[in-house]
Short mmCIF file of C-alpha atoms in Angstrom, two decimals:
data_model
loop_
_atom_site.label_atom_id
_atom_site.label_comp_id
_atom_site.label_asym_id
_atom_site.label_seq_id
_atom_site.Cartn_x
_atom_site.Cartn_y
_atom_site.Cartn_z
CA UNK P 1 -0.01 -0.02 0.01
CA UNK P 2 2.87 2.37 0.85
CA UNK P 3 4.38 1.60 -2.54
CA UNK P 4 1.21 2.59 -4.33
CA UNK P 5 0.91 5.77 -2.31
CA UNK P 6 4.47 6.72 -3.08
CA UNK P 7 3.95 6.01 -6.78
CA UNK P 8 0.73 8.10 -6.79
CA UNK P 9 2.55 10.98 -4.98
CA UNK P 10 5.52 10.90 -7.39
CA UNK P 11 3.20 10.84 -10.40
CA UNK P 12 1.10 13.81 -9.15
CA UNK P 13 4.24 15.76 -8.25
CA UNK P 14 5.77 15.03 -11.67
CA UNK P 15 2.66 16.09 -13.51
CA UNK P 16 2.39 19.22 -11.38
CA UNK P 17 6.02 20.15 -12.17
CA UNK P 18 5.43 19.57 -15.87
CA UNK P 19 2.57 22.04 -16.04
CA UNK P 20 3.26 24.90 -18.32
CA UNK P 21 2.81 28.50 -17.26
CA UNK P 22 -0.36 29.91 -18.82
CA UNK P 23 -1.20 33.48 -19.60
CA UNK P 24 -4.87 32.64 -19.83
CA UNK P 25 -6.42 29.91 -17.70
CA UNK P 26 -9.06 27.49 -19.00
CA UNK P 27 -11.83 29.68 -17.52
CA UNK P 28 -10.49 32.82 -19.13
CA UNK P 29 -8.65 34.50 -16.23
CA UNK P 30 -5.35 36.16 -17.07
CA UNK P 31 -2.33 35.01 -15.12
CA UNK P 32 -0.32 38.24 -14.98
CA UNK P 33 0.84 40.65 -12.36
CA UNK P 34 2.29 44.14 -12.48
CA UNK P 35 5.33 45.03 -10.45
CA UNK P 36 7.16 48.29 -9.63
CA UNK P 37 4.21 50.45 -10.52
CA UNK P 38 4.86 54.08 -9.60
CA UNK P 39 2.78 55.70 -6.89
CA UNK P 40 1.56 58.33 -9.42
CA UNK P 41 0.26 55.51 -11.61
CA UNK P 42 -1.51 53.89 -8.68
CA UNK P 43 -3.34 57.18 -8.04
CA UNK P 44 -4.97 56.87 -11.49
CA UNK P 45 -7.03 53.95 -10.13
CA UNK P 46 -8.71 56.32 -7.63
CA UNK P 47 -9.35 58.85 -10.40
CA UNK P 48 -11.41 56.20 -12.26
CA UNK P 49 -13.13 55.13 -9.02
CA UNK P 50 -16.14 53.64 -10.74
CA UNK P 51 -14.21 51.06 -12.75
CA UNK P 52 -12.02 50.35 -9.70
CA UNK P 53 -15.01 49.54 -7.55
CA UNK P 54 -16.60 47.37 -10.26
CA UNK P 55 -13.38 45.35 -10.64
CA UNK P 56 -13.14 44.64 -6.90
CA UNK P 57 -13.94 41.23 -5.55
CA UNK P 58 -17.24 40.70 -3.81
CA UNK P 59 -15.70 40.58 -0.31
CA UNK P 60 -14.00 43.95 -0.80
CA UNK P 61 -17.01 45.48 -2.47
CA UNK P 62 -19.33 44.47 0.40
CA UNK P 63 -16.85 45.83 2.92
CA UNK P 64 -16.83 49.16 1.12
CA UNK P 65 -20.64 49.07 0.88
CA UNK P 66 -21.13 48.50 4.63
CA UNK P 67 -18.34 50.91 5.57
CA UNK P 68 -19.77 53.67 3.35
CA UNK P 69 -23.18 53.60 4.94
CA UNK P 70 -22.11 53.01 8.53
CA UNK P 71 -19.39 55.60 8.21
CA UNK P 72 -21.69 58.30 6.85
CA UNK P 73 -24.35 57.55 9.44
CA UNK P 74 -21.85 57.80 12.29
CA UNK P 75 -20.10 60.84 10.91
CA UNK P 76 -23.39 62.82 10.67
CA UNK P 77 -24.41 61.45 13.97
CA UNK P 78 -21.38 63.11 15.51
CA UNK P 79 -22.30 66.35 13.71
CA UNK P 80 -25.88 66.20 14.99
CA UNK P 81 -24.52 65.57 18.45
CA UNK P 82 -22.19 68.55 18.10
CA UNK P 83 -25.11 70.80 17.02
CA UNK P 84 -27.12 69.68 20.04
CA UNK P 85 -24.12 70.13 22.32
CA UNK P 86 -23.35 73.63 21.03
CA UNK P 87 -27.00 74.71 21.26
CA UNK P 88 -27.17 73.18 24.75
CA UNK P 89 -30.06 70.86 23.90
CA UNK P 90 -28.68 67.87 25.84
CA UNK P 91 -30.19 66.86 29.22
CA UNK P 92 -26.92 67.55 31.09
CA UNK P 93 -27.40 71.26 30.34
CA UNK P 94 -30.79 71.22 32.07
CA UNK P 95 -32.58 73.28 29.40
CA UNK P 96 -35.62 75.29 30.52
CA UNK P 97 -39.19 74.37 29.79
CA UNK P 98 -39.47 77.07 27.12
CA UNK P 99 -36.19 76.01 25.41
CA UNK P 100 -36.65 75.03 21.76
CA UNK P 101 -33.90 72.56 20.65
CA UNK P 102 -32.42 72.33 17.17
CA UNK P 103 -33.60 68.68 16.96
CA UNK P 104 -36.31 67.27 19.14
CA UNK P 105 -35.60 64.27 21.34
CA UNK P 106 -31.79 64.08 20.87
CA UNK P 107 -30.56 63.04 24.31
CA UNK P 108 -27.11 61.70 23.53
CA UNK P 109 -24.81 60.20 20.93
CA UNK P 110 -27.02 57.13 20.41
CA UNK P 111 -30.13 59.18 19.69
CA UNK P 112 -28.03 61.44 17.37
CA UNK P 113 -26.91 58.33 15.40
CA UNK P 114 -30.46 57.17 15.14
CA UNK P 115 -31.62 60.52 13.84
CA UNK P 116 -28.71 60.52 11.32
CA UNK P 117 -29.77 57.09 10.09
CA UNK P 118 -33.47 58.18 9.79
CA UNK P 119 -32.49 61.29 7.84
CA UNK P 120 -30.17 59.62 5.33
CA UNK P 121 -32.39 56.67 4.51
CA UNK P 122 -35.55 58.82 4.64
CA UNK P 123 -37.27 56.62 7.23
CA UNK P 124 -38.72 59.51 9.19
CA UNK P 125 -40.36 57.90 12.19
CA UNK P 126 -41.58 61.37 13.32
CA UNK P 127 -40.30 61.13 16.89
CA UNK P 128 -37.20 63.18 16.11
CA UNK P 129 -37.39 66.21 13.85
CA UNK P 130 -35.57 69.49 13.07
CA UNK P 131 -37.12 72.72 14.34
CA UNK P 132 -37.16 76.08 12.64
CA UNK P 133 -35.13 77.75 15.37
CA UNK P 134 -31.72 76.56 14.30
CA UNK P 135 -30.35 77.48 10.84
CA UNK P 136 -27.28 75.22 11.34
CA UNK P 137 -29.50 72.15 11.76
CA UNK P 138 -31.49 73.01 8.62
CA UNK P 139 -28.30 73.40 6.61
CA UNK P 140 -26.93 70.07 7.99
CA UNK P 141 -30.24 68.30 7.17
CA UNK P 142 -30.09 69.51 3.55
CA UNK P 143 -26.41 68.60 3.19
CA UNK P 144 -26.89 65.09 4.59
CA UNK P 145 -29.95 64.43 2.41
CA UNK P 146 -28.01 65.33 -0.79
CA UNK P 147 -24.96 63.37 0.26
CA UNK P 148 -27.10 60.44 1.22
CA UNK P 149 -28.67 60.33 -2.24
CA UNK P 150 -25.19 60.31 -3.77
CA UNK P 151 -23.98 57.48 -1.56
CA UNK P 152 -27.12 55.45 -2.21
CA UNK P 153 -26.92 55.95 -5.95
CA UNK P 154 -23.22 55.12 -6.19
CA UNK P 155 -23.16 52.04 -3.95
CA UNK P 156 -26.49 50.55 -5.14
CA UNK P 157 -25.49 51.25 -8.78
CA UNK P 158 -22.16 49.53 -8.21
CA UNK P 159 -23.87 46.45 -6.80
CA UNK P 160 -26.36 46.32 -9.64
CA UNK P 161 -23.64 46.86 -12.26
CA UNK P 162 -21.52 44.11 -10.68
CA UNK P 163 -24.43 41.64 -10.82
CA UNK P 164 -25.39 42.48 -14.39
CA UNK P 165 -21.90 42.58 -15.89
CA UNK P 166 -21.68 40.57 -19.12
CA UNK P 167 -18.76 38.78 -17.65
CA UNK P 168 -21.28 36.53 -15.93
CA UNK P 169 -22.92 35.77 -19.27
CA UNK P 170 -19.59 34.49 -20.51
CA UNK P 171 -19.71 31.78 -17.90
CA UNK P 172 -22.41 30.02 -19.96
CA UNK P 173 -20.11 29.81 -22.99
CA UNK P 174 -17.88 26.72 -22.81
CA UNK P 175 -15.04 25.42 -24.93
CA UNK P 176 -13.91 21.83 -25.38
CA UNK P 177 -11.25 20.59 -23.02
CA UNK P 178 -8.95 19.66 -25.87
CA UNK P 179 -8.22 20.89 -29.40
CA UNK P 180 -7.81 18.30 -32.11
CA UNK P 181 -5.98 18.10 -35.42
CA UNK P 182 -7.45 16.06 -38.25
CA UNK P 183 -8.53 16.35 -41.88
CA UNK P 184 -11.64 18.36 -42.64
CA UNK P 185 -12.73 18.95 -46.22
CA UNK P 186 -9.48 17.45 -47.53
CA UNK P 187 -7.42 19.90 -45.53
CA UNK P 188 -5.50 19.47 -42.30
CA UNK P 189 -7.23 21.54 -39.65
CA UNK P 190 -7.06 22.34 -35.92
CA UNK P 191 -10.53 22.05 -34.50
CA UNK P 192 -12.09 23.37 -31.29
CA UNK P 193 -15.68 22.89 -30.12
CA UNK P 194 -17.58 25.72 -28.44
CA UNK P 195 -21.13 25.74 -27.08
CA UNK P 196 -23.71 28.20 -25.75
CA UNK P 197 -25.48 26.79 -22.72
CA UNK P 198 -28.31 29.31 -22.92
CA UNK P 199 -31.06 29.45 -25.55
CA UNK P 200 -30.61 33.24 -25.87
CA UNK P 201 -28.15 34.11 -28.70
CA UNK P 202 -24.98 36.11 -28.76
CA UNK P 203 -25.52 38.67 -31.55
CA UNK P 204 -22.74 39.50 -33.95
CA UNK P 205 -20.35 36.83 -32.55
CA UNK P 206 -16.81 36.90 -33.81
CA UNK P 207 -14.19 34.29 -32.99
CA UNK P 208 -10.40 34.50 -33.44
CA UNK P 209 -7.20 33.24 -31.84
CA UNK P 210 -3.75 34.26 -30.80
CA UNK P 211 -0.71 31.97 -30.63
CA UNK P 212 1.62 33.06 -27.85
CA UNK P 213 5.23 31.90 -27.98
CA UNK P 214 8.76 33.10 -27.33
CA UNK P 215 10.57 34.27 -30.47
CA UNK P 216 13.96 35.61 -31.25
CA UNK P 217 14.21 38.36 -33.84
CA UNK P 218 17.01 38.49 -36.48
CA UNK P 219 18.57 41.28 -34.34
CA UNK P 220 18.90 38.88 -31.41
CA UNK P 221 16.04 40.32 -29.31
CA UNK P 222 14.00 37.77 -27.35
CA UNK P 223 10.28 38.53 -27.33
CA UNK P 224 8.30 36.70 -24.67
CA UNK P 225 4.58 36.20 -25.43
CA UNK P 226 4.93 37.16 -29.02
CA UNK P 227 1.45 37.11 -30.55
CA UNK P 228 0.61 35.48 -33.89
CA UNK P 229 -2.88 35.78 -35.39
CA UNK P 230 -4.78 32.49 -35.77
CA UNK P 231 -7.84 32.63 -38.03
CA UNK P 232 -10.76 30.41 -37.00
CA UNK P 233 -13.75 29.88 -39.16
CA UNK P 234 -16.83 27.71 -39.45
CA UNK P 235 -18.49 26.70 -42.63
CA UNK P 236 -20.36 30.04 -42.74
CA UNK P 237 -17.38 32.32 -41.85
CA UNK P 238 -16.10 33.65 -38.52
CA UNK P 239 -18.48 36.54 -38.02
CA UNK P 240 -22.22 36.71 -37.17
CA UNK P 241 -22.33 33.12 -36.02
CA UNK P 242 -25.72 31.42 -35.63
CA UNK P 243 -24.76 30.33 -32.15
CA UNK P 244 -27.83 28.29 -31.15
CA UNK P 245 -26.11 24.88 -31.03
CA UNK P 246 -22.54 23.80 -30.41
CA UNK P 247 -20.16 24.80 -33.21
CA UNK P 248 -16.92 23.25 -34.32
CA UNK P 249 -14.50 25.97 -35.32
CA UNK P 250 -11.44 25.17 -37.25
CA UNK P 251 -8.10 26.64 -38.35
CA UNK P 252 -6.68 25.50 -41.74
CA UNK P 253 -3.11 24.43 -41.35
CA UNK P 254 -1.64 25.76 -44.64
CA UNK P 255 1.67 27.28 -45.63
CA UNK P 256 0.89 30.49 -43.73
CA UNK P 257 -0.08 28.69 -40.52
CA UNK P 258 2.37 28.54 -37.65
CA UNK P 259 1.40 24.86 -37.21
CA UNK P 260 2.58 24.00 -40.71
CA UNK P 261 6.06 22.85 -39.73
CA UNK P 262 4.85 20.86 -36.68
CA UNK P 263 4.35 17.09 -36.71
CA UNK P 264 2.62 14.56 -34.53
CA UNK P 265 5.81 13.68 -32.72
CA UNK P 266 7.20 17.21 -32.31
CA UNK P 267 3.92 18.85 -31.18
CA UNK P 268 4.27 17.90 -27.45
CA UNK P 269 7.76 19.37 -27.34
CA UNK P 270 6.66 22.72 -28.68
CA UNK P 271 6.39 25.77 -26.39
CA UNK P 272 3.28 27.79 -27.18
CA UNK P 273 -0.10 28.77 -25.86
CA UNK P 274 -3.13 29.03 -28.11
CA UNK P 275 -5.66 31.57 -26.76
CA UNK P 276 -9.09 31.61 -28.34
CA UNK P 277 -11.45 34.54 -28.06
CA UNK P 278 -15.20 34.79 -28.68
CA UNK P 279 -16.76 38.31 -28.80
CA UNK P 280 -20.44 38.92 -28.95
CA UNK P 281 -23.41 41.01 -27.79
CA UNK P 282 -25.76 39.70 -25.21
CA UNK P 283 -29.23 39.50 -26.74
CA UNK P 284 -31.16 40.40 -23.55
CA UNK P 285 -28.99 43.30 -22.35
CA UNK P 286 -27.22 44.49 -25.47
CA UNK P 287 -23.93 44.43 -23.58
CA UNK P 288 -20.78 43.13 -25.23
CA UNK P 289 -18.83 40.28 -23.63
CA UNK P 290 -15.72 38.27 -24.36
CA UNK P 291 -15.06 34.66 -23.64
CA UNK P 292 -11.49 33.29 -23.49
CA UNK P 293 -9.73 30.01 -23.11
CA UNK P 294 -6.34 28.57 -23.86
CA UNK P 295 -4.65 25.42 -25.00
CA UNK P 296 -1.07 24.29 -24.44
CA UNK P 297 0.60 21.61 -26.60
CA UNK P 298 -0.39 18.77 -24.20
CA UNK P 299 -4.08 19.70 -24.80
CA UNK P 300 -3.83 19.54 -28.61
CA UNK P 301 -4.51 15.99 -29.83
CA UNK P 302 -3.14 15.02 -33.22
CA UNK P 303 -5.12 12.49 -35.16
CA UNK P 304 -8.50 12.91 -33.44
CA UNK P 305 -11.88 14.36 -34.19
CA UNK P 306 -14.83 15.26 -32.00
CA UNK P 307 -17.61 12.76 -31.48
CA UNK P 308 -21.09 13.65 -32.80
CA UNK P 309 -23.11 15.65 -30.40
CA UNK P 310 -26.36 16.70 -32.20
CA UNK P 311 -29.09 14.23 -32.95
CA UNK P 312 -32.75 14.34 -33.98
CA UNK P 313 -35.45 12.80 -31.76
CA UNK P 314 -38.58 10.99 -32.88
CA UNK P 315 -40.67 14.08 -32.11
CA UNK P 316 -38.64 16.11 -34.56
CA UNK P 317 -36.62 18.05 -32.05
CA UNK P 318 -32.82 18.46 -32.17
CA UNK P 319 -31.09 17.12 -29.06
CA UNK P 320 -27.60 18.11 -27.92
CA UNK P 321 -25.80 15.51 -25.88
CA UNK P 322 -23.19 17.33 -23.81
CA UNK P 323 -21.79 13.97 -22.57
CA UNK P 324 -19.94 13.86 -25.92
CA UNK P 325 -19.00 17.53 -25.93
CA UNK P 326 -15.26 16.96 -25.29
CA UNK P 327 -15.14 13.32 -26.31
CA UNK P 328 -12.73 12.59 -29.17
CA UNK P 329 -12.41 9.72 -31.61
CA UNK P 330 -9.13 8.67 -33.21
CA UNK P 331 -9.06 8.96 -36.98
CA UNK P 332 -6.54 8.41 -39.72
CA UNK P 333 -4.51 11.64 -40.09
CA UNK P 334 -1.38 12.65 -42.02
CA UNK P 335 1.86 12.68 -40.05
CA UNK P 336 2.27 16.41 -40.75
CA UNK P 337 0.84 19.15 -42.83
CA UNK P 338 3.76 18.98 -45.26
CA UNK P 339 3.19 15.25 -45.77
CA UNK P 340 -0.46 15.93 -46.79
CA UNK P 341 0.46 18.61 -49.30
CA UNK P 342 3.30 16.44 -50.74
CA UNK P 343 0.78 13.57 -51.13
CA UNK P 344 -1.61 15.89 -52.96
CA UNK P 345 1.11 17.13 -55.26
CA UNK P 346 2.26 13.57 -56.05
CA UNK P 347 -1.35 12.52 -56.86
CA UNK P 348 -1.79 15.54 -59.11
CA UNK P 349 1.41 14.74 -60.97
CA UNK P 350 0.31 11.21 -61.64
CA UNK P 351 -2.91 12.55 -63.29
CA UNK P 352 -0.89 14.75 -65.65
CA UNK P 353 1.48 13.77 -68.55
CA UNK P 354 4.92 15.12 -68.96
CA UNK P 355 7.16 15.39 -72.13
CA UNK P 356 10.55 13.64 -71.92
CA UNK P 357 13.07 15.85 -73.83
CA UNK P 358 15.59 12.95 -74.02
CA UNK P 359 13.21 10.68 -75.91
CA UNK P 360 14.14 10.36 -79.66
CA UNK P 361 11.92 8.67 -82.19
CA UNK P 362 13.85 6.49 -84.60
CA UNK P 363 12.31 5.83 -88.05
CA UNK P 364 12.70 2.44 -89.63
CA UNK P 365 12.70 2.09 -93.45
CA UNK P 366 10.64 -0.79 -94.61
CA UNK P 367 11.53 -2.51 -98.03
CA UNK P 368 8.86 -3.67 -100.38
CA UNK P 369 10.80 -6.74 -101.57
CA UNK P 370 11.60 -9.63 -99.31
CA UNK P 371 14.42 -11.94 -100.38
CA UNK P 372 13.97 -15.63 -99.74
#
């Protein structure tokens, strides 16, 4: 048993150490960090405070939400207490019977906090109220009401915008776990399957890819994460996709493709990351969203195709079986793209005839008489 546990531990550790660094994770998150950012550049995030708040995680956003309301209530509670203290409305000053306070029924800091809460959230229980004898209290009431509307609008708008961001819509777009390379339409192609889990469409969908790899320029400069365009298409093109059922997008591996010089044996040793993007407009909200995923060489299967996923029921409906969404089937595939094109050229040459310039036709003179 200990032997099996040790083998399992070594295998898991080896697999973990072999994992390549990704710029984009499978669920679309970018694995990148910024270092040595100047303090002046950090201040820009506070200038664009709306985007900064929207990009915060939920735990930080809720902390700011609670702090903003509690902080404003307590701050104005202190101001109301100060007004009552200066005007000598508190019980410790023993006001006379004819004394008219700035705010009725403020007896201490707790009652001042409660009045601040009632004012800002417009509850208005009617037990505590501002009188007309104190101009400072009237001014403070107007100022808190205006500021309270701003705080409510900003924080509630931030929560609503966070919930309704199209980034959440992108969670219902899924890509296949692996990419495959096989023949399609007589051409060697790299294929990826993508599905929309909702019945609502993505309008004006556009799909494309970027191949990220380290390259060295002729001048000797090493460029990390150099980007190469990868064109993905379906049979109807790569724009305005009718994205109601799972689609198989493919990239033709021709002479202009960066996969042209790769082969089945050399593919796992390559160092690249294929990032696939899907842009579209959400039909229900008209907001644009982007879905991302990535594939490393270990996730690209050479000589496979995707299993069928769409079928037709007896009732005439089309059924999508997501059990086969990432399932692949091994098929006969050329060893490399160059082999396929060489095979096509050889077949084409066999169908054509060629003149042999070294061939000489010799004429033979035939005699009419034959001697016996």
